[in-house]
């Protein structure tokens, strides 16, 4: 990816520790969803997306919706960033492939496969790029296009790209392909995971044994050096430092790699192990990278596309032979929930979807990568979904919510999820939860917290209405307590903010673990 989007990715990678001011309503007020619930419509979502972003004359997707008066501060895509860059366009090509797979007889989607590729080659005829992950995404998508269309140019392009990337494998840090061709020794899941899938597909298409051997090498590196060996998938290793960042696309890439390799493994024990690794990582993500079962908001820029990779992994798992029926149904239900939630939160004016799937989008600009990822959720779910509000289990982890000025930690024992929010003691800091409920009525809200330094006072704001909140002390920071609060909520989406407000006499230190809404039936 480019220097600009590389830096944007760095911002996204620190979501758990940096402020996310742009993701929250300034006042904590609710933003209206579409007034009437309707059944999700994947074709309508795709048409709205194409209307906003597809430039048929250029054969290329715009970086942001054409109705928005917005210019990126800098951009590596064509026309100074007006159009998407390497990685974004590859992800949006995957979206077109999702739609074509869902509706094989749709001639428009079939034509779009060729049109996107042709437009990209026109913009980048020499495929020059310093980032191996960008090239790898195109290699993987090219193999997918080949399997869908049978067009040999896609097979040839995938082989050419893969063969140009492979020389950047080094034995340092246990192996793996370098993220960049110059200036960095980083090796990450985003580069090596998709290459596993591409190598397997090339082996299946050509029968050339060296592709299978390279797929095995790549997977072994990722599994041994970029996971915890059980379920958690990390991000990268650089200068000898393992960065244990949690992102949905890392899990998705690892799962897709394991499933692809399983397809060509002849050893029943190895096949079982690969499937177990895939399901364990997927289950970990569903338990830890969600709020109330909906994938967390990973920000704008590159982060807006992360969820799409995990969606495709869920879809693949839901159709994997040999998987327990109950497990498959869990994955299908998650896909149904993601798609329904996305549809409910689309913007009423133009049908576009922002990066936060738990609340309506604010502002004019919605970047095409984020919008396309939401549309992908609708393409990958069941073909027919009813109109409903998705409420999940009512569990909203603080570390997965909108954070302003606070940080997350996992030092004190006894927390739920991946951690909790701390360094929460100054005016202007807040945690905002985006919740969804089925009916307009009173609900029981439980705040799980610790206040080992004594009583803490904060402000509770529900859809713009504020009140003071007193949280009694706990014996120490490893002892957690629930504070029960009765609140009135409208049907659908609401914003609940816990903030430090000096003008309302907030004081004391506080660790905030999660919010739970009860009686959701």
Short mmCIF file of C-alpha atoms in Angstrom, two decimals:
data_model
loop_
_atom_site.label_atom_id
_atom_site.label_comp_id
_atom_site.label_asym_id
_atom_site.label_seq_id
_atom_site.Cartn_x
_atom_site.Cartn_y
_atom_site.Cartn_z
CA UNK A 1 0.00 0.00 0.00
CA UNK A 2 1.07 3.62 -0.46
CA UNK A 3 2.94 5.76 2.05
CA UNK A 4 -0.27 7.69 2.70
CA UNK A 5 -2.45 4.66 3.21
CA UNK A 6 0.37 2.93 5.02
CA UNK A 7 0.22 5.74 7.55
CA UNK A 8 -3.57 5.52 7.60
CA UNK A 9 -3.21 1.82 8.34
CA UNK A 10 -0.94 2.66 11.23
CA UNK A 11 -3.69 4.90 12.59
CA UNK A 12 -6.20 2.11 12.22
CA UNK A 13 -3.85 -0.35 13.88
CA UNK A 14 -3.86 1.73 17.05
CA UNK A 15 -7.60 1.90 17.44
CA UNK A 16 -7.44 0.52 20.96
CA UNK A 17 -5.11 3.23 22.20
CA UNK A 18 -5.80 6.40 20.21
CA UNK A 19 -8.76 8.82 20.32
CA UNK A 20 -11.52 8.25 17.78
CA UNK A 21 -13.16 11.65 17.82
CA UNK A 22 -14.59 11.37 14.31
CA UNK A 23 -16.47 8.19 15.10
CA UNK A 24 -18.77 9.66 17.74
CA UNK A 25 -21.61 12.12 17.64
CA UNK A 26 -20.27 15.39 19.13
CA UNK A 27 -23.11 15.49 21.66
CA UNK A 28 -23.77 11.79 21.99
CA UNK A 29 -27.15 12.26 20.33
CA UNK A 30 -28.69 9.50 18.25
CA UNK A 31 -28.58 9.86 14.47
CA UNK A 32 -31.77 8.68 12.76
CA UNK A 33 -31.79 5.34 10.95
CA UNK A 34 -34.20 4.74 8.06
CA UNK A 35 -37.66 5.31 9.54
CA UNK A 36 -39.26 2.03 8.47
CA UNK A 37 -37.62 -1.37 8.72
CA UNK A 38 -37.45 -3.19 5.40
CA UNK A 39 -36.02 -6.54 4.37
CA UNK A 40 -32.35 -6.41 3.33
CA UNK A 41 -31.92 -6.12 -0.43
CA UNK A 42 -28.42 -7.01 -1.72
CA UNK A 43 -29.13 -5.85 -5.29
CA UNK A 44 -30.48 -2.49 -4.13
CA UNK A 45 -27.41 -2.02 -1.91
CA UNK A 46 -25.12 -2.82 -4.85
CA UNK A 47 -26.95 -0.42 -7.15
CA UNK A 48 -26.74 2.39 -4.58
CA UNK A 49 -23.04 1.70 -4.21
CA UNK A 50 -22.36 1.74 -7.94
CA UNK A 51 -24.35 4.95 -8.37
CA UNK A 52 -22.22 6.68 -5.74
CA UNK A 53 -18.76 5.36 -6.61
CA UNK A 54 -18.46 3.69 -10.01
CA UNK A 55 -17.08 5.80 -12.86
CA UNK A 56 -17.95 3.82 -15.96
CA UNK A 57 -15.99 6.14 -18.24
CA UNK A 58 -12.79 5.55 -16.31
CA UNK A 59 -13.57 1.95 -15.43
CA UNK A 60 -12.63 2.79 -11.85
CA UNK A 61 -14.11 3.35 -8.41
CA UNK A 62 -14.05 6.77 -6.76
CA UNK A 63 -12.42 7.03 -3.35
CA UNK A 64 -15.40 8.85 -1.88
CA UNK A 65 -19.06 9.32 -2.80
CA UNK A 66 -19.40 11.72 -5.73
CA UNK A 67 -22.05 13.82 -3.95
CA UNK A 68 -19.68 14.82 -1.13
CA UNK A 69 -17.56 17.99 -1.34
CA UNK A 70 -14.45 16.28 -0.06
CA UNK A 71 -10.79 16.10 -1.03
CA UNK A 72 -8.36 13.70 0.60
CA UNK A 73 -5.30 15.37 2.14
CA UNK A 74 -3.18 13.31 -0.20
CA UNK A 75 -3.75 10.10 -2.05
CA UNK A 76 -1.90 7.55 -4.10
CA UNK A 77 -4.78 6.60 -6.38
CA UNK A 78 -5.25 8.04 -9.87
CA UNK A 79 -6.00 11.76 -10.31
CA UNK A 80 -4.40 12.74 -7.02
CA UNK A 81 -6.41 10.30 -4.98
CA UNK A 82 -9.81 11.00 -6.54
CA UNK A 83 -9.91 7.31 -7.41
CA UNK A 84 -8.98 4.43 -5.13
CA UNK A 85 -5.46 3.08 -4.77
CA UNK A 86 -4.13 -0.45 -5.24
CA UNK A 87 -5.54 -2.06 -2.11
CA UNK A 88 -8.91 -0.36 -2.14
CA UNK A 89 -9.56 -1.18 -5.78
CA UNK A 90 -8.61 -4.82 -5.17
CA UNK A 91 -11.09 -5.01 -2.29
CA UNK A 92 -13.81 -3.41 -4.41
CA UNK A 93 -13.07 -5.90 -7.18
CA UNK A 94 -13.63 -8.59 -4.55
CA UNK A 95 -17.02 -6.96 -3.85
CA UNK A 96 -17.92 -7.27 -7.54
CA UNK A 97 -16.84 -10.90 -7.40
CA UNK A 98 -19.04 -11.39 -4.32
CA UNK A 99 -22.02 -10.05 -6.23
CA UNK A 100 -21.24 -12.18 -9.30
CA UNK A 101 -20.95 -15.31 -7.15
CA UNK A 102 -24.26 -14.56 -5.45
CA UNK A 103 -26.04 -14.06 -8.77
CA UNK A 104 -24.15 -16.01 -11.48
CA UNK A 105 -26.65 -15.15 -14.22
CA UNK A 106 -26.36 -11.39 -13.75
CA UNK A 107 -24.66 -10.11 -16.91
CA UNK A 108 -23.97 -6.68 -15.41
CA UNK A 109 -21.94 -8.16 -12.56
CA UNK A 110 -20.16 -10.44 -15.01
CA UNK A 111 -19.21 -7.46 -17.18
CA UNK A 112 -18.08 -5.49 -14.15
CA UNK A 113 -15.50 -8.16 -13.35
CA UNK A 114 -13.76 -7.41 -16.64
CA UNK A 115 -14.41 -3.66 -16.50
CA UNK A 116 -12.79 -3.17 -13.08
CA UNK A 117 -9.73 -5.15 -14.08
CA UNK A 118 -9.38 -3.34 -17.42
CA UNK A 119 -9.72 0.06 -15.77
CA UNK A 120 -7.10 -0.80 -13.20
CA UNK A 121 -4.61 -2.02 -15.79
CA UNK A 122 -5.20 1.17 -17.75
CA UNK A 123 -4.28 3.19 -14.64
CA UNK A 124 -1.36 0.94 -13.61
CA UNK A 125 -0.05 -0.70 -16.80
CA UNK A 126 3.28 -1.72 -15.28
CA UNK A 127 1.82 -2.86 -11.92
CA UNK A 128 4.62 -0.99 -10.16
CA UNK A 129 4.22 -0.99 -6.38
CA UNK A 130 6.64 -1.23 -3.47
CA UNK A 131 4.12 -3.00 -1.25
CA UNK A 132 3.89 -6.77 -1.66
CA UNK A 133 0.57 -6.94 0.15
CA UNK A 134 -1.05 -4.65 -2.44
CA UNK A 135 0.19 -6.84 -5.27
CA UNK A 136 -0.80 -9.95 -3.35
CA UNK A 137 -4.39 -8.82 -2.98
CA UNK A 138 -4.61 -8.43 -6.75
CA UNK A 139 -3.06 -11.86 -7.26
CA UNK A 140 -5.61 -13.46 -4.94
CA UNK A 141 -8.54 -11.64 -6.55
CA UNK A 142 -7.24 -12.51 -10.03
CA UNK A 143 -7.34 -16.20 -9.15
CA UNK A 144 -10.85 -15.75 -7.86
CA UNK A 145 -11.83 -14.03 -11.13
CA UNK A 146 -10.25 -16.88 -13.09
CA UNK A 147 -12.23 -19.50 -11.17
CA UNK A 148 -15.44 -17.54 -11.79
CA UNK A 149 -14.94 -16.67 -15.46
CA UNK A 150 -12.42 -19.15 -16.86
CA UNK A 151 -10.60 -16.23 -18.52
CA UNK A 152 -6.91 -17.25 -18.80
CA UNK A 153 -5.67 -13.66 -18.52
CA UNK A 154 -6.61 -13.70 -14.85
CA UNK A 155 -4.70 -16.91 -14.25
CA UNK A 156 -1.67 -15.49 -16.02
CA UNK A 157 -1.83 -12.25 -14.05
CA UNK A 158 -2.09 -14.10 -10.75
CA UNK A 159 0.94 -16.25 -11.62
CA UNK A 160 2.95 -13.23 -12.78
CA UNK A 161 2.20 -11.29 -9.60
CA UNK A 162 2.86 -14.22 -7.29
CA UNK A 163 6.13 -15.04 -9.02
CA UNK A 164 7.22 -11.38 -8.72
CA UNK A 165 6.46 -11.36 -4.98
CA UNK A 166 8.10 -14.66 -4.03
CA UNK A 167 11.72 -13.39 -4.28
CA UNK A 168 10.93 -11.23 -1.22
CA UNK A 169 10.73 -14.31 0.99
CA UNK A 170 13.61 -14.23 3.47
CA UNK A 171 14.59 -16.58 6.27
CA UNK A 172 14.90 -13.75 8.81
CA UNK A 173 12.33 -13.79 11.64
CA UNK A 174 11.47 -17.38 10.82
CA UNK A 175 10.66 -16.87 7.15
CA UNK A 176 7.84 -15.11 5.38
CA UNK A 177 7.51 -12.57 2.59
CA UNK A 178 8.43 -8.96 3.30
CA UNK A 179 5.62 -6.41 3.43
CA UNK A 180 7.65 -3.89 1.41
CA UNK A 181 10.29 -4.29 -1.24
CA UNK A 182 12.42 -1.52 0.24
CA UNK A 183 12.86 0.30 3.51
CA UNK A 184 11.29 -2.19 5.93
CA UNK A 185 11.85 -5.68 7.30
CA UNK A 186 8.24 -6.06 8.42
CA UNK A 187 6.42 -9.31 7.71
CA UNK A 188 2.70 -9.42 8.29
CA UNK A 189 -0.42 -11.51 7.94
CA UNK A 190 -1.85 -9.17 5.29
CA UNK A 191 1.02 -10.06 2.95
CA UNK A 192 1.57 -13.73 3.72
CA UNK A 193 -2.01 -14.92 4.35
CA UNK A 194 -3.44 -14.05 0.92
CA UNK A 195 -0.34 -15.50 -0.75
CA UNK A 196 -1.22 -18.89 0.77
CA UNK A 197 -4.61 -18.79 -0.92
CA UNK A 198 -3.13 -17.65 -4.24
CA UNK A 199 -0.45 -20.35 -4.19
CA UNK A 200 -3.04 -23.04 -3.48
CA UNK A 201 -5.27 -21.80 -6.30
CA UNK A 202 -2.32 -21.68 -8.70
CA UNK A 203 -1.43 -25.24 -7.73
CA UNK A 204 -5.02 -26.35 -8.32
CA UNK A 205 -5.11 -24.61 -11.70
CA UNK A 206 -1.69 -25.65 -13.01
CA UNK A 207 -0.66 -28.74 -11.05
CA UNK A 208 2.77 -27.17 -10.52
CA UNK A 209 4.12 -28.61 -7.28
CA UNK A 210 6.22 -25.62 -6.30
CA UNK A 211 3.07 -23.56 -5.68
CA UNK A 212 1.86 -26.12 -3.15
CA UNK A 213 5.25 -26.15 -1.42
CA UNK A 214 5.24 -22.37 -1.19
CA UNK A 215 1.71 -22.33 0.17
CA UNK A 216 2.82 -24.73 2.90
CA UNK A 217 5.86 -22.59 3.71
CA UNK A 218 3.82 -19.41 3.90
CA UNK A 219 1.16 -20.94 6.11
CA UNK A 220 3.74 -22.47 8.45
CA UNK A 221 5.36 -19.05 8.88
CA UNK A 222 2.09 -17.31 9.70
CA UNK A 223 0.91 -20.05 12.05
CA UNK A 224 4.23 -20.31 13.88
CA UNK A 225 5.16 -16.63 14.12
CA UNK A 226 2.03 -14.51 13.79
CA UNK A 227 -0.49 -16.37 15.98
CA UNK A 228 -0.58 -17.53 19.59
CA UNK A 229 -0.74 -21.14 18.34
CA UNK A 230 -4.36 -21.44 19.45
CA UNK A 231 -6.93 -18.91 18.23
CA UNK A 232 -5.56 -15.37 18.27
CA UNK A 233 -3.98 -13.93 15.13
CA UNK A 234 -1.52 -11.05 15.43
CA UNK A 235 -0.52 -8.43 12.87
CA UNK A 236 3.19 -8.30 12.11
CA UNK A 237 6.76 -8.72 13.19
CA UNK A 238 9.25 -5.93 12.56
CA UNK A 239 12.78 -5.42 13.87
CA UNK A 240 12.29 -8.53 16.00
CA UNK A 241 9.16 -7.11 17.69
CA UNK A 242 5.91 -9.06 17.46
CA UNK A 243 2.99 -6.64 17.27
CA UNK A 244 -0.06 -8.29 18.81
CA UNK A 245 -2.62 -6.01 17.21
CA UNK A 246 -6.11 -7.47 16.80
CA UNK A 247 -7.90 -6.84 13.51
CA UNK A 248 -10.68 -8.65 11.74
CA UNK A 249 -8.80 -8.93 8.45
CA UNK A 250 -5.88 -10.72 10.08
CA UNK A 251 -8.25 -13.38 11.38
CA UNK A 252 -9.98 -13.55 7.99
CA UNK A 253 -6.70 -13.96 6.12
CA UNK A 254 -5.51 -16.71 8.44
CA UNK A 255 -8.81 -18.59 8.24
CA UNK A 256 -8.93 -18.39 4.44
CA UNK A 257 -5.32 -19.58 4.26
CA UNK A 258 -6.02 -22.58 6.51
CA UNK A 259 -9.14 -23.52 4.56
CA UNK A 260 -7.41 -23.24 1.19
CA UNK A 261 -4.52 -25.43 2.32
CA UNK A 262 -7.00 -27.94 3.73
CA UNK A 263 -8.49 -28.35 0.25
CA UNK A 264 -5.25 -29.79 -1.10
CA UNK A 265 -4.04 -31.70 1.95
CA UNK A 266 -4.15 -35.49 1.61
CA UNK A 267 -3.48 -36.17 5.30
CA UNK A 268 -6.73 -36.56 7.30
CA UNK A 269 -5.00 -35.49 10.51
CA UNK A 270 -3.64 -32.35 8.88
CA UNK A 271 -7.02 -31.57 7.32
CA UNK A 272 -8.68 -31.85 10.72
CA UNK A 273 -6.03 -29.63 12.32
CA UNK A 274 -6.39 -26.94 9.64
CA UNK A 275 -10.16 -26.90 10.04
CA UNK A 276 -9.82 -26.67 13.81
CA UNK A 277 -7.40 -23.76 13.54
CA UNK A 278 -9.83 -21.98 11.21
CA UNK A 279 -12.85 -22.46 13.47
CA UNK A 280 -10.95 -21.60 16.66
CA UNK A 281 -9.76 -18.30 15.21
CA UNK A 282 -13.17 -17.48 13.81
CA UNK A 283 -14.85 -18.22 17.14
CA UNK A 284 -12.31 -16.04 18.92
CA UNK A 285 -13.09 -13.16 16.57
CA UNK A 286 -16.84 -13.56 16.99
CA UNK A 287 -16.38 -13.50 20.77
CA UNK A 288 -13.82 -10.70 20.97
CA UNK A 289 -13.96 -8.45 17.90
CA UNK A 290 -17.67 -7.71 18.12
CA UNK A 291 -20.15 -5.74 20.18
CA UNK A 292 -23.43 -7.59 20.65
CA UNK A 293 -22.30 -9.91 17.85
CA UNK A 294 -21.64 -7.16 15.28
CA UNK A 295 -18.09 -6.62 14.02
CA UNK A 296 -16.45 -3.61 15.62
CA UNK A 297 -15.76 -0.33 13.88
CA UNK A 298 -12.11 -0.35 12.74
CA UNK A 299 -12.13 3.22 11.50
CA UNK A 300 -11.83 4.93 8.16
CA UNK A 301 -9.05 4.64 5.58
CA UNK A 302 -7.77 1.10 5.16
CA UNK A 303 -9.52 0.04 8.36
CA UNK A 304 -12.87 0.54 6.66
CA UNK A 305 -12.20 -2.57 4.57
CA UNK A 306 -10.88 -4.94 7.21
CA UNK A 307 -14.22 -6.55 8.04
CA UNK A 308 -14.74 -7.65 4.43
CA UNK A 309 -11.94 -10.20 4.68
CA UNK A 310 -13.43 -11.82 7.77
CA UNK A 311 -16.86 -11.82 6.11
CA UNK A 312 -15.45 -13.87 3.24
CA UNK A 313 -13.84 -16.26 5.71
CA UNK A 314 -17.18 -16.69 7.51
CA UNK A 315 -18.92 -17.30 4.19
CA UNK A 316 -16.32 -19.89 3.18
CA UNK A 317 -16.57 -21.67 6.54
CA UNK A 318 -20.36 -21.71 6.35
CA UNK A 319 -20.04 -23.77 3.17
CA UNK A 320 -17.11 -25.99 4.19
CA UNK A 321 -17.82 -29.74 3.94
CA UNK A 322 -17.18 -31.75 7.08
CA UNK A 323 -17.95 -28.92 9.50
CA UNK A 324 -20.42 -29.63 12.30
CA UNK A 325 -23.90 -28.42 11.32
CA UNK A 326 -24.38 -26.39 14.51
CA UNK A 327 -21.06 -24.64 13.97
CA UNK A 328 -21.93 -23.89 10.36
CA UNK A 329 -25.23 -22.42 11.48
CA UNK A 330 -23.49 -20.14 13.95
CA UNK A 331 -21.43 -18.71 11.09
CA UNK A 332 -24.47 -18.38 8.83
CA UNK A 333 -26.35 -16.60 11.60
CA UNK A 334 -23.47 -14.20 12.10
CA UNK A 335 -23.49 -13.40 8.37
CA UNK A 336 -27.25 -12.83 8.55
CA UNK A 337 -26.82 -10.54 11.56
CA UNK A 338 -24.03 -8.51 9.94
CA UNK A 339 -26.02 -8.07 6.73
CA UNK A 340 -29.23 -7.10 8.49
CA UNK A 341 -27.46 -4.64 10.74
CA UNK A 342 -25.69 -3.07 7.78
CA UNK A 343 -28.98 -2.67 5.95
CA UNK A 344 -30.67 -1.10 8.98
CA UNK A 345 -27.88 1.46 9.44
CA UNK A 346 -27.60 2.58 5.82
CA UNK A 347 -28.03 6.28 5.17
CA UNK A 348 -31.62 7.05 4.20
CA UNK A 349 -30.72 9.69 1.59
CA UNK A 350 -28.55 7.51 -0.64
CA UNK A 351 -28.46 4.01 0.85
CA UNK A 352 -24.74 4.18 1.64
CA UNK A 353 -23.14 2.41 4.57
CA UNK A 354 -20.44 3.79 6.85
CA UNK A 355 -17.70 1.96 8.76
CA UNK A 356 -19.74 1.65 11.97
CA UNK A 357 -22.37 -1.04 11.54
CA UNK A 358 -24.00 -0.35 14.92
CA UNK A 359 -25.08 3.24 14.28
CA UNK A 360 -26.10 5.46 11.36
CA UNK A 361 -23.27 7.34 9.68
CA UNK A 362 -22.72 11.05 10.37
CA UNK A 363 -21.42 13.51 7.81
CA UNK A 364 -21.39 13.72 4.02
CA UNK A 365 -18.33 11.64 3.24
CA UNK A 366 -18.39 7.85 3.19
CA UNK A 367 -15.28 6.32 1.68
CA UNK A 368 -15.86 3.69 -0.97
CA UNK A 369 -13.85 1.02 0.85
CA UNK A 370 -16.03 1.25 3.97
CA UNK A 371 -19.24 1.47 1.95
CA UNK A 372 -18.23 -1.49 -0.21
CA UNK A 373 -17.47 -3.62 2.82
CA UNK A 374 -20.99 -3.12 4.09
CA UNK A 375 -22.41 -4.06 0.70
CA UNK A 376 -20.24 -7.19 0.75
CA UNK A 377 -21.97 -8.27 3.95
CA UNK A 378 -25.27 -8.27 2.07
CA UNK A 379 -23.83 -10.22 -0.87
CA UNK A 380 -22.39 -12.93 1.36
CA UNK A 381 -25.37 -13.60 3.63
CA UNK A 382 -28.40 -15.78 2.98
CA UNK A 383 -30.32 -14.88 -0.19
CA UNK A 384 -33.49 -13.90 1.67
CA UNK A 385 -33.51 -12.06 5.00
CA UNK A 386 -36.49 -10.70 6.97
CA UNK A 387 -36.79 -7.14 8.28
CA UNK A 388 -35.71 -7.08 11.93
CA UNK A 389 -33.59 -5.23 14.46
CA UNK A 390 -30.42 -7.10 15.42
CA UNK A 391 -29.81 -6.99 19.16
CA UNK A 392 -27.38 -9.87 19.71
CA UNK A 393 -26.48 -10.78 23.27
CA UNK A 394 -26.56 -7.19 24.57
CA UNK A 395 -22.86 -7.27 25.53
CA UNK A 396 -20.81 -4.23 24.51
CA UNK A 397 -17.13 -4.29 25.41
CA UNK A 398 -15.62 -0.92 26.30
CA UNK A 399 -12.39 -1.62 24.39
CA UNK A 400 -14.44 -2.28 21.23
CA UNK A 401 -16.43 0.95 21.48
CA UNK A 402 -15.78 4.59 20.57
CA UNK A 403 -12.90 5.90 22.70
CA UNK A 404 -11.94 9.52 23.19
CA UNK A 405 -8.80 10.30 25.17
CA UNK A 406 -8.77 6.99 27.05
CA UNK A 407 -6.70 3.84 26.51
CA UNK A 408 -7.29 0.13 26.76
CA UNK A 409 -5.39 -2.27 28.98
CA UNK A 410 -5.33 -5.92 29.99
CA UNK A 411 -3.20 -5.72 33.17
CA UNK A 412 -5.79 -6.13 35.96
CA UNK A 413 -7.25 -9.62 36.24
CA UNK A 414 -10.88 -10.57 35.77
CA UNK A 415 -11.90 -8.46 32.78
CA UNK A 416 -14.16 -9.72 30.01
CA UNK A 417 -13.32 -9.65 26.32
CA UNK A 418 -9.81 -8.50 25.38
CA UNK A 419 -9.40 -5.89 28.09
CA UNK A 420 -10.90 -2.76 29.57
CA UNK A 421 -10.63 1.03 29.33
CA UNK A 422 -8.41 2.95 31.74
CA UNK A 423 -6.52 6.29 32.11
CA UNK A 424 -10.04 7.70 32.40
CA UNK A 425 -9.69 10.74 34.65
CA UNK A 426 -9.74 13.99 32.65
CA UNK A 427 -12.40 16.28 31.18
CA UNK A 428 -13.23 15.53 27.57
CA UNK A 429 -12.60 11.81 27.86
CA UNK A 430 -15.41 9.38 27.11
CA UNK A 431 -16.44 5.91 26.02
CA UNK A 432 -19.45 5.75 23.71
CA UNK A 433 -21.46 2.59 23.16
CA UNK A 434 -23.66 2.22 20.08
CA UNK A 435 -26.49 -0.09 21.09
CA UNK A 436 -29.57 -1.52 19.38
CA UNK A 437 -32.81 -2.62 21.03
CA UNK A 438 -36.00 -4.18 19.61
CA UNK A 439 -38.63 -1.91 21.19
CA UNK A 440 -39.05 1.58 22.66
CA UNK A 441 -39.21 1.03 26.42
CA UNK A 442 -37.18 0.87 29.63
CA UNK A 443 -34.09 -1.37 29.75
CA UNK A 444 -31.69 -2.41 32.48
CA UNK A 445 -28.17 -1.21 31.78
CA UNK A 446 -25.30 -2.83 33.65
CA UNK A 447 -21.91 -1.10 33.76
CA UNK A 448 -19.07 -3.40 34.79
CA UNK A 449 -16.22 -1.40 36.31
CA UNK A 450 -13.54 -1.22 38.96
CA UNK A 451 -12.71 1.82 41.09
CA UNK A 452 -9.83 0.74 43.28
CA UNK A 453 -8.86 4.31 44.08
CA UNK A 454 -12.19 5.24 45.62
CA UNK A 455 -15.57 6.49 44.48
CA UNK A 456 -15.75 7.68 40.88
CA UNK A 457 -18.22 10.11 39.36
CA UNK A 458 -18.99 10.37 35.67
CA UNK A 459 -21.67 11.68 33.33
CA UNK A 460 -24.07 9.30 31.60
CA UNK A 461 -25.48 10.63 28.31
CA UNK A 462 -28.19 8.71 26.49
CA UNK A 463 -29.04 10.12 23.06
CA UNK A 464 -28.03 13.61 24.18
CA UNK A 465 -29.75 13.61 27.61
CA UNK A 466 -27.21 13.71 30.47
CA UNK A 467 -27.26 12.83 34.15
CA UNK A 468 -24.68 12.39 36.89
CA UNK A 469 -23.44 8.92 37.70
CA UNK A 470 -21.84 7.73 40.95
CA UNK A 471 -19.82 4.52 40.91
CA UNK A 472 -19.04 3.17 44.40
CA UNK A 473 -15.45 2.09 45.16
CA UNK A 474 -14.19 -1.46 44.73
CA UNK A 475 -11.67 -3.09 47.10
CA UNK A 476 -8.95 -3.06 44.42
CA UNK A 477 -8.48 -2.76 40.66
CA UNK A 478 -8.90 -6.52 40.07
CA UNK A 479 -12.34 -6.57 41.70
CA UNK A 480 -15.13 -5.79 39.27
CA UNK A 481 -18.62 -4.61 40.12
CA UNK A 482 -21.86 -4.09 38.18
CA UNK A 483 -23.78 -0.84 38.49
CA UNK A 484 -27.44 -1.24 37.50
CA UNK A 485 -29.17 1.69 35.78
CA UNK A 486 -32.68 1.84 34.31
CA UNK A 487 -32.83 3.80 31.04
CA UNK A 488 -35.42 4.57 28.38
CA UNK A 489 -34.40 3.76 24.81
CA UNK A 490 -36.16 4.08 21.46
CA UNK A 491 -36.37 1.10 19.12
CA UNK A 492 -33.26 0.65 17.00
CA UNK A 493 -29.97 2.49 17.47
CA UNK A 494 -28.95 4.63 20.46
CA UNK A 495 -25.73 6.20 21.71
CA UNK A 496 -24.78 5.77 25.35
CA UNK A 497 -21.78 7.78 26.51
CA UNK A 498 -19.86 7.58 29.79
CA UNK A 499 -17.76 10.73 30.09
CA UNK A 500 -15.53 12.65 32.45
CA UNK A 501 -17.06 16.13 32.70
CA UNK A 502 -15.49 18.53 35.17
CA UNK A 503 -18.45 20.90 34.94
CA UNK A 504 -20.70 18.10 36.20
CA UNK A 505 -18.28 17.30 39.05
CA UNK A 506 -16.73 14.18 37.56
CA UNK A 507 -13.86 12.88 39.67
CA UNK A 508 -11.84 9.79 40.53
CA UNK A 509 -10.15 7.07 38.51
CA UNK A 510 -12.16 4.40 36.76
CA UNK A 511 -11.57 1.21 34.77
CA UNK A 512 -14.54 0.44 32.53
CA UNK A 513 -14.95 -3.13 31.32
CA UNK A 514 -18.28 -3.43 29.50
CA UNK A 515 -21.89 -2.37 29.20
CA UNK A 516 -24.66 -4.96 29.12
CA UNK A 517 -28.29 -4.40 28.22
CA UNK A 518 -30.75 -6.84 29.75
CA UNK A 519 -34.28 -8.01 28.94
CA UNK A 520 -33.86 -7.71 25.18
CA UNK A 521 -36.53 -10.27 24.24
#
